[in-house]
mmCIF file of C-alpha atoms and ligand atoms in Angstrom:
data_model
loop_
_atom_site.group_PDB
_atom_site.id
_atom_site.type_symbol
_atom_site.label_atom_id
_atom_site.label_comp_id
_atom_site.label_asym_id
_atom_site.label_seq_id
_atom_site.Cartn_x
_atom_site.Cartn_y
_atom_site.Cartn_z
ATOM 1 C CA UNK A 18 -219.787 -113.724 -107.007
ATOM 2 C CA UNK A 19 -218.244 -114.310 -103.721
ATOM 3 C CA UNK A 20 -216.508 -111.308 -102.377
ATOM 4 C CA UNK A 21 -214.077 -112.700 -99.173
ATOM 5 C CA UNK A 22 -214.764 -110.716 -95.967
ATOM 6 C CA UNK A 23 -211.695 -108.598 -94.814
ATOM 7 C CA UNK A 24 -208.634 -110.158 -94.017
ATOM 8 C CA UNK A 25 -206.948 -109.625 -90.748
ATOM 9 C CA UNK A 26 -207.516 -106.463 -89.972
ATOM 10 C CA UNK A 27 -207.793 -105.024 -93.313
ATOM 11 C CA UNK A 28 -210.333 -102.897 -92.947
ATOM 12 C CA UNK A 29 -210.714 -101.878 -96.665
ATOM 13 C CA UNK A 30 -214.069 -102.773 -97.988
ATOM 14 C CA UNK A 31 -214.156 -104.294 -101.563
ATOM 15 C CA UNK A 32 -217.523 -103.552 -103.853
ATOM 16 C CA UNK A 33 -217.898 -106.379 -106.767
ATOM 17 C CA UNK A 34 -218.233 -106.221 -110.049
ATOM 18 C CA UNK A 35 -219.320 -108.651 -112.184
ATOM 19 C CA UNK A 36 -220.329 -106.144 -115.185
ATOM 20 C CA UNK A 37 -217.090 -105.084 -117.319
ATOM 21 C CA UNK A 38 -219.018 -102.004 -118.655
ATOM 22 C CA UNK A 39 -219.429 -100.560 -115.007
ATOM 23 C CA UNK A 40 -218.694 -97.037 -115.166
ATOM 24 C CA UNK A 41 -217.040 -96.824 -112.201
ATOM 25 C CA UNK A 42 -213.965 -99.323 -113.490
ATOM 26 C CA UNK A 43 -213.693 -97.416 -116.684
ATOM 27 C CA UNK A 44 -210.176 -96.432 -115.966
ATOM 28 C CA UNK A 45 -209.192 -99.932 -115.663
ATOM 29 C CA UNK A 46 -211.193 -101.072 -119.082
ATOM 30 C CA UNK A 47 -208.455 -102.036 -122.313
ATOM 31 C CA UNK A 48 -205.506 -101.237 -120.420
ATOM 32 C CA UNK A 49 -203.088 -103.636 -122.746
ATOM 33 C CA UNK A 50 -204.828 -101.433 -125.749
ATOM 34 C CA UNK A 51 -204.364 -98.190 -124.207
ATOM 35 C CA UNK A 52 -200.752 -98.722 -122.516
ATOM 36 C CA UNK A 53 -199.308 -100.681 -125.986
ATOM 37 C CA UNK A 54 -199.910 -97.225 -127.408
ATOM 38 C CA UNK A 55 -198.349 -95.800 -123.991
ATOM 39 C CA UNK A 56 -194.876 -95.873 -124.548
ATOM 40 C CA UNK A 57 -194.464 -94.332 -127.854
ATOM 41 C CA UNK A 58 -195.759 -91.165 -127.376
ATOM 42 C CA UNK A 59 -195.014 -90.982 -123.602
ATOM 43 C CA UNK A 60 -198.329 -92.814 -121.769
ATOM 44 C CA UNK A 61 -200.153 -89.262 -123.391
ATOM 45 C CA UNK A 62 -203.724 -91.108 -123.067
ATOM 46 C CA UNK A 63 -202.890 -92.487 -119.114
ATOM 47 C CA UNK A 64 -201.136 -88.436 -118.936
ATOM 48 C CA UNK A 65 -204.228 -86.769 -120.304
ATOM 49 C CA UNK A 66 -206.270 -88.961 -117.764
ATOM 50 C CA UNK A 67 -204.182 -87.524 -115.178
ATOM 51 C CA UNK A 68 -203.500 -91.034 -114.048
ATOM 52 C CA UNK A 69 -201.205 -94.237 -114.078
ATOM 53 C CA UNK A 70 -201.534 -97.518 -113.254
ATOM 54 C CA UNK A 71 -199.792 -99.591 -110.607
ATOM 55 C CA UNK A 72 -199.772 -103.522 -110.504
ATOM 56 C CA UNK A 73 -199.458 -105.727 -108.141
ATOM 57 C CA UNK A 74 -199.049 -105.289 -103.918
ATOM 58 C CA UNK A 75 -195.173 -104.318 -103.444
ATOM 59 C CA UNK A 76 -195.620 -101.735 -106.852
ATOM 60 C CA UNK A 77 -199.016 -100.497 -105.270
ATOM 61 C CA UNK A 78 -197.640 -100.525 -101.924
ATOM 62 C CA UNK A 79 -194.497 -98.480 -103.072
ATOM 63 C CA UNK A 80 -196.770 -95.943 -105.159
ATOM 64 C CA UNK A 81 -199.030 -95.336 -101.554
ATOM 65 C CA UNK A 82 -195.720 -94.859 -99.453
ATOM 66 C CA UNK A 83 -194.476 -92.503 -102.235
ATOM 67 C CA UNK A 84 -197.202 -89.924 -101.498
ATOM 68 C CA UNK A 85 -199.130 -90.983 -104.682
ATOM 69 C CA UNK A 86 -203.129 -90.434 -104.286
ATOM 70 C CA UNK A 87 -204.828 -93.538 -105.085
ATOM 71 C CA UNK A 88 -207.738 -92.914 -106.924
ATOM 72 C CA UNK A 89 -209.055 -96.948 -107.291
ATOM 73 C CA UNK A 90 -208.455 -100.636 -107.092
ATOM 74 C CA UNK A 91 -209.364 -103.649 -108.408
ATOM 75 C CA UNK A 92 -208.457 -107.167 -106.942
ATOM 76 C CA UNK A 93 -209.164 -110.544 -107.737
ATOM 77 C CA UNK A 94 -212.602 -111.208 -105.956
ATOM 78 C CA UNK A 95 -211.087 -115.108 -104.847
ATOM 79 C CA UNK A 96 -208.244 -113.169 -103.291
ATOM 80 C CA UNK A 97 -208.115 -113.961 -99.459
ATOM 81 C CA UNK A 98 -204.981 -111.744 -98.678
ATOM 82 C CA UNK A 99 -205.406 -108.242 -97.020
ATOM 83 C CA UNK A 100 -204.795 -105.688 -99.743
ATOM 84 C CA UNK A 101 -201.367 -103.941 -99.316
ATOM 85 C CA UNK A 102 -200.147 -101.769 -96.044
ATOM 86 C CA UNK A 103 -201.183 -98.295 -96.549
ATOM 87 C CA UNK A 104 -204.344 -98.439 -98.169
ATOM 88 C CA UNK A 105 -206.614 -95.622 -97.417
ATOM 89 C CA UNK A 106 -209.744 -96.802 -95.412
ATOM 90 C CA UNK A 107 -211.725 -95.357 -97.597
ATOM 91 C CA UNK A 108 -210.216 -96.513 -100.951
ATOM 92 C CA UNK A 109 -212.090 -97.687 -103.769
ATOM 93 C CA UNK A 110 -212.038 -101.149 -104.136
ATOM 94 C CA UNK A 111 -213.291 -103.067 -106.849
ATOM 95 C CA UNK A 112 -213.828 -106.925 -106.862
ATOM 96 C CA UNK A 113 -213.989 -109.075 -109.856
ATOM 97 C CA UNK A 114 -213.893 -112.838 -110.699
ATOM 98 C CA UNK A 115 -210.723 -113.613 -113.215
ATOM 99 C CA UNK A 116 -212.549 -114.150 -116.201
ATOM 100 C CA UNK A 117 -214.333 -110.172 -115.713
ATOM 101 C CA UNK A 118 -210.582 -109.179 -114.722
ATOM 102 C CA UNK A 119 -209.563 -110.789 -117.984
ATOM 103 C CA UNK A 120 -212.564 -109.166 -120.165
ATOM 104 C CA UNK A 121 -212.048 -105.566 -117.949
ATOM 105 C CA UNK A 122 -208.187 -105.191 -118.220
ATOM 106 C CA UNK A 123 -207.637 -107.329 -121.107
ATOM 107 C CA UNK A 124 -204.911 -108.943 -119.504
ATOM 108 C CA UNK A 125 -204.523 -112.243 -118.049
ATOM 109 C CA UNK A 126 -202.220 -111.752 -115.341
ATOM 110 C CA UNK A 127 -202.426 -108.564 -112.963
ATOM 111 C CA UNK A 128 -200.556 -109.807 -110.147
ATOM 112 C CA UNK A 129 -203.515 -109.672 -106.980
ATOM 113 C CA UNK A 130 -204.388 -106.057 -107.916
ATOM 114 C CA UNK A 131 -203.744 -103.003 -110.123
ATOM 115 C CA UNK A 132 -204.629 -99.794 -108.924
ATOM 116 C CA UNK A 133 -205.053 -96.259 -110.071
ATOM 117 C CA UNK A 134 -203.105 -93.228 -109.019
ATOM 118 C CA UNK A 135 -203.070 -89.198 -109.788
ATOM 119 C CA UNK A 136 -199.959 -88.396 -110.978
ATOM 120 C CA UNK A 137 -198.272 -84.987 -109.990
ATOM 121 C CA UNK A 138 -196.342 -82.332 -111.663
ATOM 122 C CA UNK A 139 -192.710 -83.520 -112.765
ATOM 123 C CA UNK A 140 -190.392 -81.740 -111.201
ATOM 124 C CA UNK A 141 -188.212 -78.801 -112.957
ATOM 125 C CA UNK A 142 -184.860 -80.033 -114.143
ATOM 126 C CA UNK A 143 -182.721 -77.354 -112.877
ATOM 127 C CA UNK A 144 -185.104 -77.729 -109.199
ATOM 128 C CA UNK A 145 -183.873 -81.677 -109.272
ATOM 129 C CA UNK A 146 -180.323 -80.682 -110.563
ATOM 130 C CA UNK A 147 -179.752 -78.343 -107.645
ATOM 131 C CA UNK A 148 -179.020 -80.883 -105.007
ATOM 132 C CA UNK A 149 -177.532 -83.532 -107.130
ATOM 133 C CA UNK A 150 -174.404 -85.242 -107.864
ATOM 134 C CA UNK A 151 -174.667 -87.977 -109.867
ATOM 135 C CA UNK A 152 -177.450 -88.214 -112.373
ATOM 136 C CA UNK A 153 -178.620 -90.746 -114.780
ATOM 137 C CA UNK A 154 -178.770 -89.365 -118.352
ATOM 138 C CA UNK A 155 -180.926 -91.168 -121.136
ATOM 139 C CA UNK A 156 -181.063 -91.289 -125.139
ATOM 140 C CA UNK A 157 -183.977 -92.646 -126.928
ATOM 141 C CA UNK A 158 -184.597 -95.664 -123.567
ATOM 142 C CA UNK A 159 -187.455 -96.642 -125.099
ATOM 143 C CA UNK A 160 -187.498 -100.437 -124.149
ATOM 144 C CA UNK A 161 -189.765 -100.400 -120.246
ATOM 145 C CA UNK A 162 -187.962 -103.329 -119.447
ATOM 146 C CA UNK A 163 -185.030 -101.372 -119.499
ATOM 147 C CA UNK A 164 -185.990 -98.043 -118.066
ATOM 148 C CA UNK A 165 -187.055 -100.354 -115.315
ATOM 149 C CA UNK A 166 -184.093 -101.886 -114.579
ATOM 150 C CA UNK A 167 -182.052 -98.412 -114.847
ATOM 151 C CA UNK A 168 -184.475 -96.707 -112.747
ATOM 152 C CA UNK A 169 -183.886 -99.013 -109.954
ATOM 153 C CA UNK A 170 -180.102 -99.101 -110.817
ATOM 154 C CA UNK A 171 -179.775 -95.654 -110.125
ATOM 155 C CA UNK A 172 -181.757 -95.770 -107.024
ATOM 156 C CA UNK A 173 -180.160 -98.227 -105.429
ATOM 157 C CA UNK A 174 -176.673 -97.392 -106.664
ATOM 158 C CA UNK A 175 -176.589 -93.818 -105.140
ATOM 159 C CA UNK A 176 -177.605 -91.528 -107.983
ATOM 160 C CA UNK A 177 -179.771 -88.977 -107.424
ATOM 161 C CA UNK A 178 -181.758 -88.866 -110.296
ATOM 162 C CA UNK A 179 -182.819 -90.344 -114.132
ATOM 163 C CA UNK A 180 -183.500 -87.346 -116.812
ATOM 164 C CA UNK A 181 -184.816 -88.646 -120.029
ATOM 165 C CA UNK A 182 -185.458 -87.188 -123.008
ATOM 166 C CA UNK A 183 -188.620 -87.242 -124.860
ATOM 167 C CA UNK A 184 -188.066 -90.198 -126.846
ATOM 168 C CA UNK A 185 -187.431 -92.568 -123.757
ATOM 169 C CA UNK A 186 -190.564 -94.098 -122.200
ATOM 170 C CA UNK A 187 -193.215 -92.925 -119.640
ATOM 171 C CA UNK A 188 -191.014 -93.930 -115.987
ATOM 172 C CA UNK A 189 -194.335 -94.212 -114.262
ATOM 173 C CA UNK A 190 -195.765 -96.508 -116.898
ATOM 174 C CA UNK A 191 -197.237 -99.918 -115.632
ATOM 175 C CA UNK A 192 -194.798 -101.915 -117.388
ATOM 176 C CA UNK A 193 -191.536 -100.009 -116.298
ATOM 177 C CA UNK A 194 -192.505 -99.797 -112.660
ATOM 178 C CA UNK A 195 -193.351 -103.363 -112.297
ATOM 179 C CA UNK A 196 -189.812 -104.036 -113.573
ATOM 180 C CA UNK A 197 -188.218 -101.188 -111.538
ATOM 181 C CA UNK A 198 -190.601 -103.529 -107.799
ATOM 182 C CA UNK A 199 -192.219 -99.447 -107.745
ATOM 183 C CA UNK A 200 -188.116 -97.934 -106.429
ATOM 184 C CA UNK A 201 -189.023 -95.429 -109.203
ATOM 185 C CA UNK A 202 -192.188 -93.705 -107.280
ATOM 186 C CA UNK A 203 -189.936 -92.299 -104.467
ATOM 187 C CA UNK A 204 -186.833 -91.664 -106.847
ATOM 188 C CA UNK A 205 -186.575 -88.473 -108.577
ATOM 189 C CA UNK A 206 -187.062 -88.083 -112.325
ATOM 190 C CA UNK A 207 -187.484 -85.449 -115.327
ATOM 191 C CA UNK A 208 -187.879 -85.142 -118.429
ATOM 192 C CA UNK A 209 -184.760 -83.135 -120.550
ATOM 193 C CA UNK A 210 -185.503 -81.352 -124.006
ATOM 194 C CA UNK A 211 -184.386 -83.690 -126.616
ATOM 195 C CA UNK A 212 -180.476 -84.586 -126.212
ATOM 196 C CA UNK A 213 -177.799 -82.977 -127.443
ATOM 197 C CA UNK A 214 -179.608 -80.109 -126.522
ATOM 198 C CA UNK A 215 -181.128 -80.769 -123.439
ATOM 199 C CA UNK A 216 -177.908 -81.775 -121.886
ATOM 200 C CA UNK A 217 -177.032 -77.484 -122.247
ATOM 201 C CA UNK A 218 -179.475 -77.964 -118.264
ATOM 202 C CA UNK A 219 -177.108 -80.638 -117.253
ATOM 203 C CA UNK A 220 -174.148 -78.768 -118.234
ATOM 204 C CA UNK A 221 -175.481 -75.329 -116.684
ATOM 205 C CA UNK A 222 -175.825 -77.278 -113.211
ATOM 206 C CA UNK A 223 -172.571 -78.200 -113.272
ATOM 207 C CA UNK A 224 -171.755 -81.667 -114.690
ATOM 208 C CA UNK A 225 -169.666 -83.474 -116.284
ATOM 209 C CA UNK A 226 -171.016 -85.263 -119.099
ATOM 210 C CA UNK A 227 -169.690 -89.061 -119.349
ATOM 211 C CA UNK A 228 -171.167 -90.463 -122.383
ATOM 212 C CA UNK A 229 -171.094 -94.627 -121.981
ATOM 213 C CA UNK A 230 -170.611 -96.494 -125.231
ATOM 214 C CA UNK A 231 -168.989 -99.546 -126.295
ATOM 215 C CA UNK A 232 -166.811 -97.749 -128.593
ATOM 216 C CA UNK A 233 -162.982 -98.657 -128.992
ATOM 217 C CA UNK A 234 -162.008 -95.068 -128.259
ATOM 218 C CA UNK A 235 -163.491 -94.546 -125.835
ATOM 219 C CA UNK A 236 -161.914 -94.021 -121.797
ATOM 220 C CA UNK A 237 -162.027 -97.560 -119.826
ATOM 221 C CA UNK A 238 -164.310 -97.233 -117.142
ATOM 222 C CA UNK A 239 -161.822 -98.330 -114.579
ATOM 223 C CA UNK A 240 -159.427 -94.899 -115.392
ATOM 224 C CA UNK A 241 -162.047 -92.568 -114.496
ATOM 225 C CA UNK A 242 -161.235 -90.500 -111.837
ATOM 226 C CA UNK A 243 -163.636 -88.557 -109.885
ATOM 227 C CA UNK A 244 -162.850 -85.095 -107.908
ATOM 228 C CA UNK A 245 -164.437 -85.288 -104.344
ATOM 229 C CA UNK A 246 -167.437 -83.213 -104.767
ATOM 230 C CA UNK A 247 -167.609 -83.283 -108.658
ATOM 231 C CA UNK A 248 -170.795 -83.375 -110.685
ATOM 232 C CA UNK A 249 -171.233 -86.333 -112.686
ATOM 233 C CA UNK A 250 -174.024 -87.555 -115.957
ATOM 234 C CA UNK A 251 -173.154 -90.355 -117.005
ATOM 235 C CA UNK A 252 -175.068 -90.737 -120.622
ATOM 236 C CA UNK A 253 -176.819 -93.737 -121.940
ATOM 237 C CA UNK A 254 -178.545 -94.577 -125.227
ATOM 238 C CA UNK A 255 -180.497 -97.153 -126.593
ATOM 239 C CA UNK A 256 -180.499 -100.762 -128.006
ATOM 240 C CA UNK A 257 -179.547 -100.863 -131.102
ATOM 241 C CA UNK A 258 -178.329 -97.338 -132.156
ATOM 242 C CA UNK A 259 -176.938 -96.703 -128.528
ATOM 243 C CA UNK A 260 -175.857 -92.777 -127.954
ATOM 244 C CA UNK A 261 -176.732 -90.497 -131.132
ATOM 245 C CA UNK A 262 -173.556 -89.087 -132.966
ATOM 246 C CA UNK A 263 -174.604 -85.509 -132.009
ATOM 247 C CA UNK A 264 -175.298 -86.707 -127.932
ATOM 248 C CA UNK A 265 -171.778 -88.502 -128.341
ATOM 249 C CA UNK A 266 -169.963 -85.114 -129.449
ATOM 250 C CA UNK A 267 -171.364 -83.129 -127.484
ATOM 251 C CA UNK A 268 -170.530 -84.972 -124.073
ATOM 252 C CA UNK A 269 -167.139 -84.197 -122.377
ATOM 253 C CA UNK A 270 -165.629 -87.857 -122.588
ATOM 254 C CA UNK A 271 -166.453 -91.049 -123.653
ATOM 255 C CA UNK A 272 -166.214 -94.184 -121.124
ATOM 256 C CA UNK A 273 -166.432 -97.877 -122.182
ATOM 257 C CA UNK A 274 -166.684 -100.691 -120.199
ATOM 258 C CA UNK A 275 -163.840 -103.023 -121.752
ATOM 259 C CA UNK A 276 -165.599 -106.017 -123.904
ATOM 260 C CA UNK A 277 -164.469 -109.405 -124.381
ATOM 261 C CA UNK A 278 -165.389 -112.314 -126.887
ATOM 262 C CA UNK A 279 -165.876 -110.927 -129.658
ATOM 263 C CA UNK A 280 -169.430 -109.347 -128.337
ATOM 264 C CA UNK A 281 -169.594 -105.528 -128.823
ATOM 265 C CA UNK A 282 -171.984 -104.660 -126.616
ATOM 266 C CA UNK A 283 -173.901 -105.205 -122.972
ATOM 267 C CA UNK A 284 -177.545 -104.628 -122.770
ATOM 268 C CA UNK A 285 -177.787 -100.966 -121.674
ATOM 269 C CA UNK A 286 -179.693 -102.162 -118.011
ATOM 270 C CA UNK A 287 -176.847 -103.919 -117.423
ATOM 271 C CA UNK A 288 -173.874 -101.271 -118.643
ATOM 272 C CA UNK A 289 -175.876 -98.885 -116.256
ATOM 273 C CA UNK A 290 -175.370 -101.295 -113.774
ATOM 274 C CA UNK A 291 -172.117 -101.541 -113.689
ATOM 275 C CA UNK A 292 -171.285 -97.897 -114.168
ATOM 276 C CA UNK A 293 -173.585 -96.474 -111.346
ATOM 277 C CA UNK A 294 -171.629 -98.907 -109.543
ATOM 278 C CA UNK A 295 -168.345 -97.755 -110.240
ATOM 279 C CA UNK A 296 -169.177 -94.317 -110.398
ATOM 280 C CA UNK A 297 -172.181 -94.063 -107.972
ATOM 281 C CA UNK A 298 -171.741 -92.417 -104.500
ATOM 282 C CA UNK A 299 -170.363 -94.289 -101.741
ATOM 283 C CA UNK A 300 -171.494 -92.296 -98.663
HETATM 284 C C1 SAM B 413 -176.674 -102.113 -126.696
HETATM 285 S S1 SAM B 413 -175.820 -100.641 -126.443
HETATM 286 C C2 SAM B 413 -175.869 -99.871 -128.035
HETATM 287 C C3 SAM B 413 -174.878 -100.440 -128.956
HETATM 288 C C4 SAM B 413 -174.602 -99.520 -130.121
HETATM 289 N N1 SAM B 413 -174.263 -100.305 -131.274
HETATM 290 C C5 SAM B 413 -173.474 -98.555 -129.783
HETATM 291 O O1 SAM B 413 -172.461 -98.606 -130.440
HETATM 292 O O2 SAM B 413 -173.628 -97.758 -128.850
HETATM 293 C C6 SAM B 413 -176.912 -99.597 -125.542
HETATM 294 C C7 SAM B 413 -176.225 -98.623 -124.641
HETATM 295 O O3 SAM B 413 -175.625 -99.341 -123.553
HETATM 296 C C8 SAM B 413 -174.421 -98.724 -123.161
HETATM 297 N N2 SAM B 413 -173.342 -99.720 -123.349
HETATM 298 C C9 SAM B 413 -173.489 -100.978 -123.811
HETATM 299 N N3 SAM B 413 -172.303 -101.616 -123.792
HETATM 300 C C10 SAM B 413 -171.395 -100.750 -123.320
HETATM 301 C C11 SAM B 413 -169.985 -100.815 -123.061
HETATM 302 N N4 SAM B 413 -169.285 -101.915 -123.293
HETATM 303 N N5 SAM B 413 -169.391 -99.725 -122.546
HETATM 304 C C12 SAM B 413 -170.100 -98.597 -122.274
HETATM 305 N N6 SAM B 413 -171.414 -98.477 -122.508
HETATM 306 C C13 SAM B 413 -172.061 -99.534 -123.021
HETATM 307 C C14 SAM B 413 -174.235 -97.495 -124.042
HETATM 308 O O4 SAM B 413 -174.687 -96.355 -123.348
HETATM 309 C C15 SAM B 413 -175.117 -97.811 -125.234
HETATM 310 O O5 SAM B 413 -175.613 -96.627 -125.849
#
């Protein structure tokens, strides 16, 4: 096995590993086993670890700038590049030819690396609520594809945070954060008691509950007004079944975004889109 020298002036040494039962890569061992199971009941075999997983340089880069605590790497021992800015010196780094990568991970792409971090204590809901104004609020996002893609919505589109209830996915799981390029790490997140009664937090802070569905009734988007200074949730559920009946009653108002076509829907990553836009802060 031919392990490059350091690149540039990376000076992060890389040990191979040609054996895919090597205890010390154990974390990495299955993952497409282990993180299929993942999403359904919340990553709880990556959350019992204590861990998640990372993939790829700008996701593993975004994850070190975040404060997360790397714990180990693996790379692709033919990979010339330096590993990722912010590496500690002393990092674990593991080297292994693709076909080991491909019996270790089970996967056959992984992007240059994957890495292992500690994760840390979510933060308390009515701690994150305290200095927001507009929040993200999600139903039964189960889909990582599009937690991803809402997670780095929100972030970019001046929302303060995503609060999901327990049916939505893991936000630091390997799949979401590769879709979300790692904006999630940095972003603030929580997880609500299941919704409609976990929005009781939301509405204690403050907020005002805008439930988004594609219902005739409901408000267009383009009416909503917004007090200077107000509090505002807006509420999304999932493909398929969208918002539940009970999460739909319970919110203050419901806004649609005004359909054409005959289609009766837009992909909830993209209705997110376009409401944090509308509705997102502008300063
Ligand atoms: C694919 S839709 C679910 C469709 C479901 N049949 C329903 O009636 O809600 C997933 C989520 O995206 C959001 N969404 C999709 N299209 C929308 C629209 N035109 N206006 C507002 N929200 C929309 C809603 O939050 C919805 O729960």
């Amino acid at each position: 096995l031919r392990v490059p020298r350091r690149g540039g002036d990376d000076p992060v040494v890389r040990s191979p590993v040609d054996d895919p039962d090597d205890p010390r890569i154990a974390d990495f061992v299955g993952l497409r086993d282990r993180e299929l199971a993942g999403p359904r009941v919340r990553g709880r075999r990556a959350v019992a670890n204590g861990m998640f997983v990372a993939e790829g340089d700008v996701v593993v880069e975004r994850a070190l700038r975040a404060g997360y605590r790397l714990r180990a790497a693996l790379v692709d021992a033919t990979r010339a590049d330096p590993l990722p800015p912010g590496m500690p010196a002393d990092a674990e780094v593991f080297a292994a030819s693709p076909a080991v990568l491909r019996r270790i991970t089970g996967l056959g792409v992984h992007r240059g690396m994957l890495a292992t971090f500690d994760r840390r204590p979510v933060a308390p809901v009515d701690e994150l609520l305290a200095d927001a104004r507009r929040v993200v609020v999600l139903e039964r996002v189960s889909n990582p594809t599009n937690l991803g893609v809402i997670i780095r919505t929100a972030a970019g589109l001046g929302f303060d945070a995503v609060l999901l209830d327990p049916t939505c996915t893991d936000p630091l799981y390997r799949r979401v954060a590769r879709v979300a390029m790692g904006e999630g790490y940095a972003f603030s997140w929580a997880w609500l008691p299941r919704l409609p009664g976990g929005l009781d937090l939301v509405r204690a802070a403050g907020f005002r509950l805008l439930a988004l569905t594609p219902a005739a009734r409901a408000r267009p988007l383009d009416e909503v007004r917004l007090a200077e200074g107000e509090r505002v949730a807006l509420l999304f559920g999932a493909e398929g079944p969208g918002l539940s009946a009970q999460t739909l009653a319970a919110a203050d108002e419901r806004v649609g975004i005004a359909m054409q076509g005959g289609v009766d829907s837009l992909n909830v990553g993209v209705a997110a889109g376009i409401a944090c836009w509308v509705l997102g802060r502008r300063s």
